[in-house]
């Protein structure tokens, strides 16, 4: 409306958070193309602190501020620590917060940790891929399990689709099972022209289960 294109704003670097955030390759590439910035991911929680993990220039995953926090990854069912590299729930203890200390705070966020040094030289624990999903966002469909961030990665990898999508679960009274429908939106000026079939096939490959797909004009 003001005649200013996003790419005209003189930004060089942007930090982005929220679930997978800029760790999602398709989302990162769209942000960088739209704003002309180098996009980095970061992680924070209101209960722990605004930012206590961030990517370095190597973009090798979130690097944790271990001088202030103990980072654990635990199995969501047994609540026992997972082997390094396996996905589990992040549990965080704040070491230096005085007024409201947090001991083994259950974040409900999925991640994995890697203790090998980052290519940038930093030696703190890091989480390749960043935050992989929310435990309470888990979708179970036909026995398969997936997270909305996985759908996001697929949808935003299609140039002919906009950024918007939603995952709908509808009870099917005739079968007693849920119907899963992924609703996406064609990018401005794009015709559907087979997008629904292509999106359905890609989702089936990535999620190991094939939802119904609807692409809106």
PDB file of C-alpha atoms in Angstrom:
ATOM      1  CA  UNK A   1       0.000   0.000   0.000  1.00  0.00           C
ATOM      2  CA  UNK A   2       2.919   2.349   0.647  1.00  0.00           C
ATOM      3  CA  UNK A   3       4.708   1.380  -2.536  1.00  0.00           C
ATOM      4  CA  UNK A   4       7.550  -0.331  -0.660  1.00  0.00           C
ATOM      5  CA  UNK A   5       8.472  -3.882  -1.570  1.00  0.00           C
ATOM      6  CA  UNK A   6       9.684  -6.151   1.274  1.00  0.00           C
ATOM      7  CA  UNK A   7      12.973  -6.682  -0.546  1.00  0.00           C
ATOM      8  CA  UNK A   8      13.591  -2.910  -0.554  1.00  0.00           C
ATOM      9  CA  UNK A   9      13.855  -2.787   3.254  1.00  0.00           C
ATOM     10  CA  UNK A  10      17.595  -2.511   4.098  1.00  0.00           C
ATOM     11  CA  UNK A  11      17.755  -5.589   6.328  1.00  0.00           C
ATOM     12  CA  UNK A  12      20.663  -8.014   6.083  1.00  0.00           C
ATOM     13  CA  UNK A  13      19.942 -10.572   8.821  1.00  0.00           C
ATOM     14  CA  UNK A  14      16.677 -11.776  10.351  1.00  0.00           C
ATOM     15  CA  UNK A  15      16.107 -13.990  13.409  1.00  0.00           C
ATOM     16  CA  UNK A  16      12.934 -16.061  13.331  1.00  0.00           C
ATOM     17  CA  UNK A  17      11.332 -18.306  15.943  1.00  0.00           C
ATOM     18  CA  UNK A  18       8.204 -20.378  16.414  1.00  0.00           C
ATOM     19  CA  UNK A  19       8.152 -24.158  16.010  1.00  0.00           C
ATOM     20  CA  UNK A  20      10.454 -25.135  13.166  1.00  0.00           C
ATOM     21  CA  UNK A  21      10.871 -21.466  12.230  1.00  0.00           C
ATOM     22  CA  UNK A  22      13.747 -20.807   9.886  1.00  0.00           C
ATOM     23  CA  UNK A  23      15.024 -24.372  10.373  1.00  0.00           C
ATOM     24  CA  UNK A  24      12.346 -25.466   7.923  1.00  0.00           C
ATOM     25  CA  UNK A  25      14.210 -25.279   4.573  1.00  0.00           C
ATOM     26  CA  UNK A  26      11.160 -24.306   2.520  1.00  0.00           C
ATOM     27  CA  UNK A  27      10.095 -21.632   5.012  1.00  0.00           C
ATOM     28  CA  UNK A  28      13.653 -20.293   5.258  1.00  0.00           C
ATOM     29  CA  UNK A  29      13.984 -20.003   1.483  1.00  0.00           C
ATOM     30  CA  UNK A  30      10.659 -18.151   1.196  1.00  0.00           C
ATOM     31  CA  UNK A  31      11.628 -15.699   3.952  1.00  0.00           C
ATOM     32  CA  UNK A  32      15.022 -15.040   2.394  1.00  0.00           C
ATOM     33  CA  UNK A  33      13.546 -14.587  -1.088  1.00  0.00           C
ATOM     34  CA  UNK A  34      10.808 -12.218   0.107  1.00  0.00           C
ATOM     35  CA  UNK A  35      12.917 -10.046   2.422  1.00  0.00           C
ATOM     36  CA  UNK A  36      16.381 -10.396   0.925  1.00  0.00           C
ATOM     37  CA  UNK A  37      17.831 -11.356   4.315  1.00  0.00           C
ATOM     38  CA  UNK A  38      19.981 -14.139   5.710  1.00  0.00           C
ATOM     39  CA  UNK A  39      17.468 -15.976   7.941  1.00  0.00           C
ATOM     40  CA  UNK A  40      18.480 -17.577  11.246  1.00  0.00           C
ATOM     41  CA  UNK A  41      16.442 -19.623  13.688  1.00  0.00           C
ATOM     42  CA  UNK A  42      16.272 -19.052  17.443  1.00  0.00           C
ATOM     43  CA  UNK A  43      14.367 -20.576  20.358  1.00  0.00           C
ATOM     44  CA  UNK A  44      12.953 -19.186  23.568  1.00  0.00           C
ATOM     45  CA  UNK A  45      10.175 -19.742  26.092  1.00  0.00           C
ATOM     46  CA  UNK A  46       8.376 -17.244  28.285  1.00  0.00           C
ATOM     47  CA  UNK A  47       8.867 -19.573  31.247  1.00  0.00           C
ATOM     48  CA  UNK A  48      12.636 -19.901  30.704  1.00  0.00           C
ATOM     49  CA  UNK A  49      13.827 -16.860  28.763  1.00  0.00           C
ATOM     50  CA  UNK A  50      13.276 -15.046  25.473  1.00  0.00           C
ATOM     51  CA  UNK A  51      16.260 -16.581  23.648  1.00  0.00           C
ATOM     52  CA  UNK A  52      18.546 -19.339  24.891  1.00  0.00           C
ATOM     53  CA  UNK A  53      19.334 -21.209  21.679  1.00  0.00           C
ATOM     54  CA  UNK A  54      20.220 -19.866  18.259  1.00  0.00           C
ATOM     55  CA  UNK A  55      21.877 -20.790  15.003  1.00  0.00           C
ATOM     56  CA  UNK A  56      25.414 -19.679  14.268  1.00  0.00           C
ATOM     57  CA  UNK A  57      26.718 -18.654  10.859  1.00  0.00           C
ATOM     58  CA  UNK A  58      27.243 -22.371  10.112  1.00  0.00           C
ATOM     59  CA  UNK A  59      23.471 -22.997  10.351  1.00  0.00           C
ATOM     60  CA  UNK A  60      24.150 -26.431  11.829  1.00  0.00           C
ATOM     61  CA  UNK A  61      21.162 -26.381  14.173  1.00  0.00           C
ATOM     62  CA  UNK A  62      20.190 -24.543  17.341  1.00  0.00           C
ATOM     63  CA  UNK A  63      23.154 -24.142  19.706  1.00  0.00           C
ATOM     64  CA  UNK A  64      22.162 -24.192  23.382  1.00  0.00           C
ATOM     65  CA  UNK A  65      23.357 -21.755  26.061  1.00  0.00           C
ATOM     66  CA  UNK A  66      24.687 -24.510  28.324  1.00  0.00           C
ATOM     67  CA  UNK A  67      26.399 -21.997  30.587  1.00  0.00           C
ATOM     68  CA  UNK A  68      22.895 -21.087  31.804  1.00  0.00           C
ATOM     69  CA  UNK A  69      20.810 -24.225  31.178  1.00  0.00           C
ATOM     70  CA  UNK A  70      20.842 -27.999  31.452  1.00  0.00           C
ATOM     71  CA  UNK A  71      19.354 -29.453  28.275  1.00  0.00           C
ATOM     72  CA  UNK A  72      17.798 -32.925  28.336  1.00  0.00           C
ATOM     73  CA  UNK A  73      15.844 -34.913  25.756  1.00  0.00           C
ATOM     74  CA  UNK A  74      13.513 -37.553  27.194  1.00  0.00           C
ATOM     75  CA  UNK A  75      11.095 -40.171  25.913  1.00  0.00           C
ATOM     76  CA  UNK A  76       7.537 -38.753  26.142  1.00  0.00           C
ATOM     77  CA  UNK A  77       6.159 -42.074  27.437  1.00  0.00           C
ATOM     78  CA  UNK A  78       8.850 -43.372  29.817  1.00  0.00           C
ATOM     79  CA  UNK A  79      10.290 -39.932  30.661  1.00  0.00           C
ATOM     80  CA  UNK A  80      13.738 -41.505  30.553  1.00  0.00           C
ATOM     81  CA  UNK A  81      16.634 -39.838  28.672  1.00  0.00           C
ATOM     82  CA  UNK A  82      16.839 -40.790  25.000  1.00  0.00           C
ATOM     83  CA  UNK A  83      20.129 -41.818  23.358  1.00  0.00           C
ATOM     84  CA  UNK A  84      21.957 -38.940  21.699  1.00  0.00           C
ATOM     85  CA  UNK A  85      20.538 -38.215  18.273  1.00  0.00           C
ATOM     86  CA  UNK A  86      17.103 -39.675  18.968  1.00  0.00           C
ATOM     87  CA  UNK A  87      14.028 -37.441  19.028  1.00  0.00           C
ATOM     88  CA  UNK A  88      12.300 -36.738  22.334  1.00  0.00           C
ATOM     89  CA  UNK A  89      10.812 -33.979  24.479  1.00  0.00           C
ATOM     90  CA  UNK A  90      13.051 -31.084  25.520  1.00  0.00           C
ATOM     91  CA  UNK A  91      13.366 -30.736  29.296  1.00  0.00           C
ATOM     92  CA  UNK A  92      15.207 -27.639  30.513  1.00  0.00           C
ATOM     93  CA  UNK A  93      16.655 -26.594  33.863  1.00  0.00           C
ATOM     94  CA  UNK A  94      17.689 -22.952  34.329  1.00  0.00           C
ATOM     95  CA  UNK A  95      20.960 -22.662  36.281  1.00  0.00           C
ATOM     96  CA  UNK A  96      21.197 -18.904  36.798  1.00  0.00           C
ATOM     97  CA  UNK A  97      17.619 -17.644  37.102  1.00  0.00           C
ATOM     98  CA  UNK A  98      17.007 -16.547  40.708  1.00  0.00           C
ATOM     99  CA  UNK A  99      13.477 -15.184  41.146  1.00  0.00           C
ATOM    100  CA  UNK A 100      11.589 -17.987  39.399  1.00  0.00           C
ATOM    101  CA  UNK A 101      13.938 -20.942  38.882  1.00  0.00           C
ATOM    102  CA  UNK A 102      12.778 -23.703  36.562  1.00  0.00           C
ATOM    103  CA  UNK A 103      13.809 -27.278  37.337  1.00  0.00           C
ATOM    104  CA  UNK A 104      13.359 -29.858  34.581  1.00  0.00           C
ATOM    105  CA  UNK A 105      10.728 -27.807  32.778  1.00  0.00           C
ATOM    106  CA  UNK A 106       8.719 -29.935  30.340  1.00  0.00           C
ATOM    107  CA  UNK A 107       8.551 -27.908  27.112  1.00  0.00           C
ATOM    108  CA  UNK A 108       6.329 -30.264  25.073  1.00  0.00           C
ATOM    109  CA  UNK A 109       8.649 -29.526  22.121  1.00  0.00           C
ATOM    110  CA  UNK A 110      10.357 -32.291  20.156  1.00  0.00           C
ATOM    111  CA  UNK A 111      14.064 -32.083  19.304  1.00  0.00           C
ATOM    112  CA  UNK A 112      17.253 -34.124  19.208  1.00  0.00           C
ATOM    113  CA  UNK A 113      20.708 -33.185  20.510  1.00  0.00           C
ATOM    114  CA  UNK A 114      24.192 -33.626  19.092  1.00  0.00           C
ATOM    115  CA  UNK A 115      27.291 -33.166  21.271  1.00  0.00           C
ATOM    116  CA  UNK A 116      29.753 -32.948  18.364  1.00  0.00           C
ATOM    117  CA  UNK A 117      31.222 -29.468  17.739  1.00  0.00           C
ATOM    118  CA  UNK A 118      29.473 -27.244  15.245  1.00  0.00           C
ATOM    119  CA  UNK A 119      31.391 -26.488  12.026  1.00  0.00           C
ATOM    120  CA  UNK A 120      31.656 -22.923  13.384  1.00  0.00           C
ATOM    121  CA  UNK A 121      33.768 -24.240  16.308  1.00  0.00           C
ATOM    122  CA  UNK A 122      31.229 -23.904  19.118  1.00  0.00           C
ATOM    123  CA  UNK A 123      31.156 -26.916  21.433  1.00  0.00           C
ATOM    124  CA  UNK A 124      27.845 -26.518  23.274  1.00  0.00           C
ATOM    125  CA  UNK A 125      25.075 -29.036  22.606  1.00  0.00           C
ATOM    126  CA  UNK A 126      23.182 -28.351  19.415  1.00  0.00           C
ATOM    127  CA  UNK A 127      19.903 -29.523  17.929  1.00  0.00           C
ATOM    128  CA  UNK A 128      20.123 -30.230  14.178  1.00  0.00           C
ATOM    129  CA  UNK A 129      16.838 -29.318  12.541  1.00  0.00           C
ATOM    130  CA  UNK A 130      15.809 -27.167  15.516  1.00  0.00           C
ATOM    131  CA  UNK A 131      12.374 -27.760  17.017  1.00  0.00           C
ATOM    132  CA  UNK A 132      10.805 -30.672  15.167  1.00  0.00           C
ATOM    133  CA  UNK A 133       7.228 -30.339  16.413  1.00  0.00           C
ATOM    134  CA  UNK A 134       4.920 -30.090  19.408  1.00  0.00           C
ATOM    135  CA  UNK A 135       3.828 -33.182  21.319  1.00  0.00           C
ATOM    136  CA  UNK A 136       0.259 -31.863  21.500  1.00  0.00           C
ATOM    137  CA  UNK A 137       0.217 -31.188  17.721  1.00  0.00           C
ATOM    138  CA  UNK A 138       0.720 -34.856  16.866  1.00  0.00           C
ATOM    139  CA  UNK A 139      -1.684 -36.114  14.188  1.00  0.00           C
ATOM    140  CA  UNK A 140      -2.481 -39.843  14.137  1.00  0.00           C
ATOM    141  CA  UNK A 141      -4.113 -40.954  10.893  1.00  0.00           C
ATOM    142  CA  UNK A 142      -4.522 -44.540   9.719  1.00  0.00           C
ATOM    143  CA  UNK A 143      -1.915 -45.619  12.264  1.00  0.00           C
ATOM    144  CA  UNK A 144       0.716 -43.162  11.000  1.00  0.00           C
ATOM    145  CA  UNK A 145       1.988 -40.229  13.061  1.00  0.00           C
ATOM    146  CA  UNK A 146       3.026 -36.843  11.707  1.00  0.00           C
ATOM    147  CA  UNK A 147       3.281 -33.174  12.690  1.00  0.00           C
ATOM    148  CA  UNK A 148       1.965 -30.036  10.960  1.00  0.00           C
ATOM    149  CA  UNK A 149       5.546 -28.796  10.459  1.00  0.00           C
ATOM    150  CA  UNK A 150       6.097 -31.741   8.118  1.00  0.00           C
ATOM    151  CA  UNK A 151       3.107 -30.625   6.064  1.00  0.00           C
ATOM    152  CA  UNK A 152       4.477 -27.060   6.107  1.00  0.00           C
ATOM    153  CA  UNK A 153       7.782 -28.208   4.615  1.00  0.00           C
ATOM    154  CA  UNK A 154       6.016 -29.990   1.753  1.00  0.00           C
ATOM    155  CA  UNK A 155       3.463 -27.243   1.008  1.00  0.00           C
ATOM    156  CA  UNK A 156       6.037 -24.451   0.985  1.00  0.00           C
ATOM    157  CA  UNK A 157       8.329 -26.415  -1.318  1.00  0.00           C
ATOM    158  CA  UNK A 158       5.773 -25.931  -4.132  1.00  0.00           C
ATOM    159  CA  UNK A 159       6.274 -22.556  -5.903  1.00  0.00           C
ATOM    160  CA  UNK A 160       2.681 -22.701  -7.128  1.00  0.00           C
ATOM    161  CA  UNK A 161       1.254 -22.683  -3.586  1.00  0.00           C
ATOM    162  CA  UNK A 162       0.929 -19.801  -1.131  1.00  0.00           C
ATOM    163  CA  UNK A 163       2.286 -19.933   2.428  1.00  0.00           C
ATOM    164  CA  UNK A 164      -1.079 -20.851   3.918  1.00  0.00           C
ATOM    165  CA  UNK A 165      -2.385 -24.322   4.693  1.00  0.00           C
ATOM    166  CA  UNK A 166      -4.372 -26.185   7.309  1.00  0.00           C
ATOM    167  CA  UNK A 167      -4.758 -29.795   8.416  1.00  0.00           C
ATOM    168  CA  UNK A 168      -8.348 -30.861   9.088  1.00  0.00           C
ATOM    169  CA  UNK A 169      -9.564 -34.011  10.832  1.00  0.00           C
ATOM    170  CA  UNK A 170     -13.193 -34.950  10.230  1.00  0.00           C
ATOM    171  CA  UNK A 171     -14.935 -37.932  11.860  1.00  0.00           C
ATOM    172  CA  UNK A 172     -16.405 -40.296   9.277  1.00  0.00           C
ATOM    173  CA  UNK A 173     -19.485 -41.832  10.869  1.00  0.00           C
ATOM    174  CA  UNK A 174     -19.790 -44.479   8.163  1.00  0.00           C
ATOM    175  CA  UNK A 175     -16.380 -45.988   8.941  1.00  0.00           C
ATOM    176  CA  UNK A 176     -15.749 -44.807  12.487  1.00  0.00           C
ATOM    177  CA  UNK A 177     -12.427 -43.352  11.361  1.00  0.00           C
ATOM    178  CA  UNK A 178     -11.191 -39.804  10.873  1.00  0.00           C
ATOM    179  CA  UNK A 179     -10.753 -38.238   7.459  1.00  0.00           C
ATOM    180  CA  UNK A 180      -7.589 -36.165   7.160  1.00  0.00           C
ATOM    181  CA  UNK A 181      -7.711 -33.285   4.682  1.00  0.00           C
ATOM    182  CA  UNK A 182      -4.813 -30.957   3.895  1.00  0.00           C
ATOM    183  CA  UNK A 183      -6.151 -27.674   2.530  1.00  0.00           C
ATOM    184  CA  UNK A 184      -3.672 -25.480   0.647  1.00  0.00           C
ATOM    185  CA  UNK A 185      -4.030 -22.350  -1.457  1.00  0.00           C
ATOM    186  CA  UNK A 186      -2.771 -21.676  -4.963  1.00  0.00           C
ATOM    187  CA  UNK A 187      -0.365 -18.748  -5.179  1.00  0.00           C
ATOM    188  CA  UNK A 188      -1.716 -15.549  -6.691  1.00  0.00           C
ATOM    189  CA  UNK A 189      -2.006 -15.889 -10.441  1.00  0.00           C
ATOM    190  CA  UNK A 190      -1.441 -19.653 -10.367  1.00  0.00           C
ATOM    191  CA  UNK A 191      -3.923 -22.193 -11.702  1.00  0.00           C
ATOM    192  CA  UNK A 192      -4.406 -25.512  -9.925  1.00  0.00           C
ATOM    193  CA  UNK A 193      -3.233 -27.457 -13.017  1.00  0.00           C
ATOM    194  CA  UNK A 194      -2.560 -30.727 -11.242  1.00  0.00           C
ATOM    195  CA  UNK A 195      -1.245 -29.223  -8.004  1.00  0.00           C
ATOM    196  CA  UNK A 196      -3.662 -31.282  -5.919  1.00  0.00           C
ATOM    197  CA  UNK A 197      -2.366 -34.577  -7.295  1.00  0.00           C
ATOM    198  CA  UNK A 198       1.290 -33.537  -7.013  1.00  0.00           C
ATOM    199  CA  UNK A 199       0.801 -32.310  -3.449  1.00  0.00           C
ATOM    200  CA  UNK A 200      -1.057 -35.461  -2.451  1.00  0.00           C
ATOM    201  CA  UNK A 201       1.721 -37.658  -3.849  1.00  0.00           C
ATOM    202  CA  UNK A 202       4.473 -35.688  -2.090  1.00  0.00           C
ATOM    203  CA  UNK A 203       2.601 -35.727   1.216  1.00  0.00           C
ATOM    204  CA  UNK A 204       2.103 -39.476   0.916  1.00  0.00           C
ATOM    205  CA  UNK A 205       5.829 -39.938   0.357  1.00  0.00           C
ATOM    206  CA  UNK A 206       6.892 -37.671   3.235  1.00  0.00           C
ATOM    207  CA  UNK A 207       4.248 -38.597   5.822  1.00  0.00           C
ATOM    208  CA  UNK A 208       4.040 -42.323   4.956  1.00  0.00           C
ATOM    209  CA  UNK A 209       0.280 -41.912   4.804  1.00  0.00           C
ATOM    210  CA  UNK A 210      -1.766 -40.163   2.109  1.00  0.00           C
ATOM    211  CA  UNK A 211      -4.302 -37.555   3.257  1.00  0.00           C
ATOM    212  CA  UNK A 212      -6.998 -36.049   1.101  1.00  0.00           C
ATOM    213  CA  UNK A 213      -5.893 -32.785  -0.518  1.00  0.00           C
ATOM    214  CA  UNK A 214      -7.807 -29.668  -1.517  1.00  0.00           C
ATOM    215  CA  UNK A 215      -6.122 -26.735  -3.256  1.00  0.00           C
ATOM    216  CA  UNK A 216      -8.168 -23.539  -3.111  1.00  0.00           C
ATOM    217  CA  UNK A 217      -7.934 -20.925  -5.894  1.00  0.00           C
TER     218      UNK A 217
END
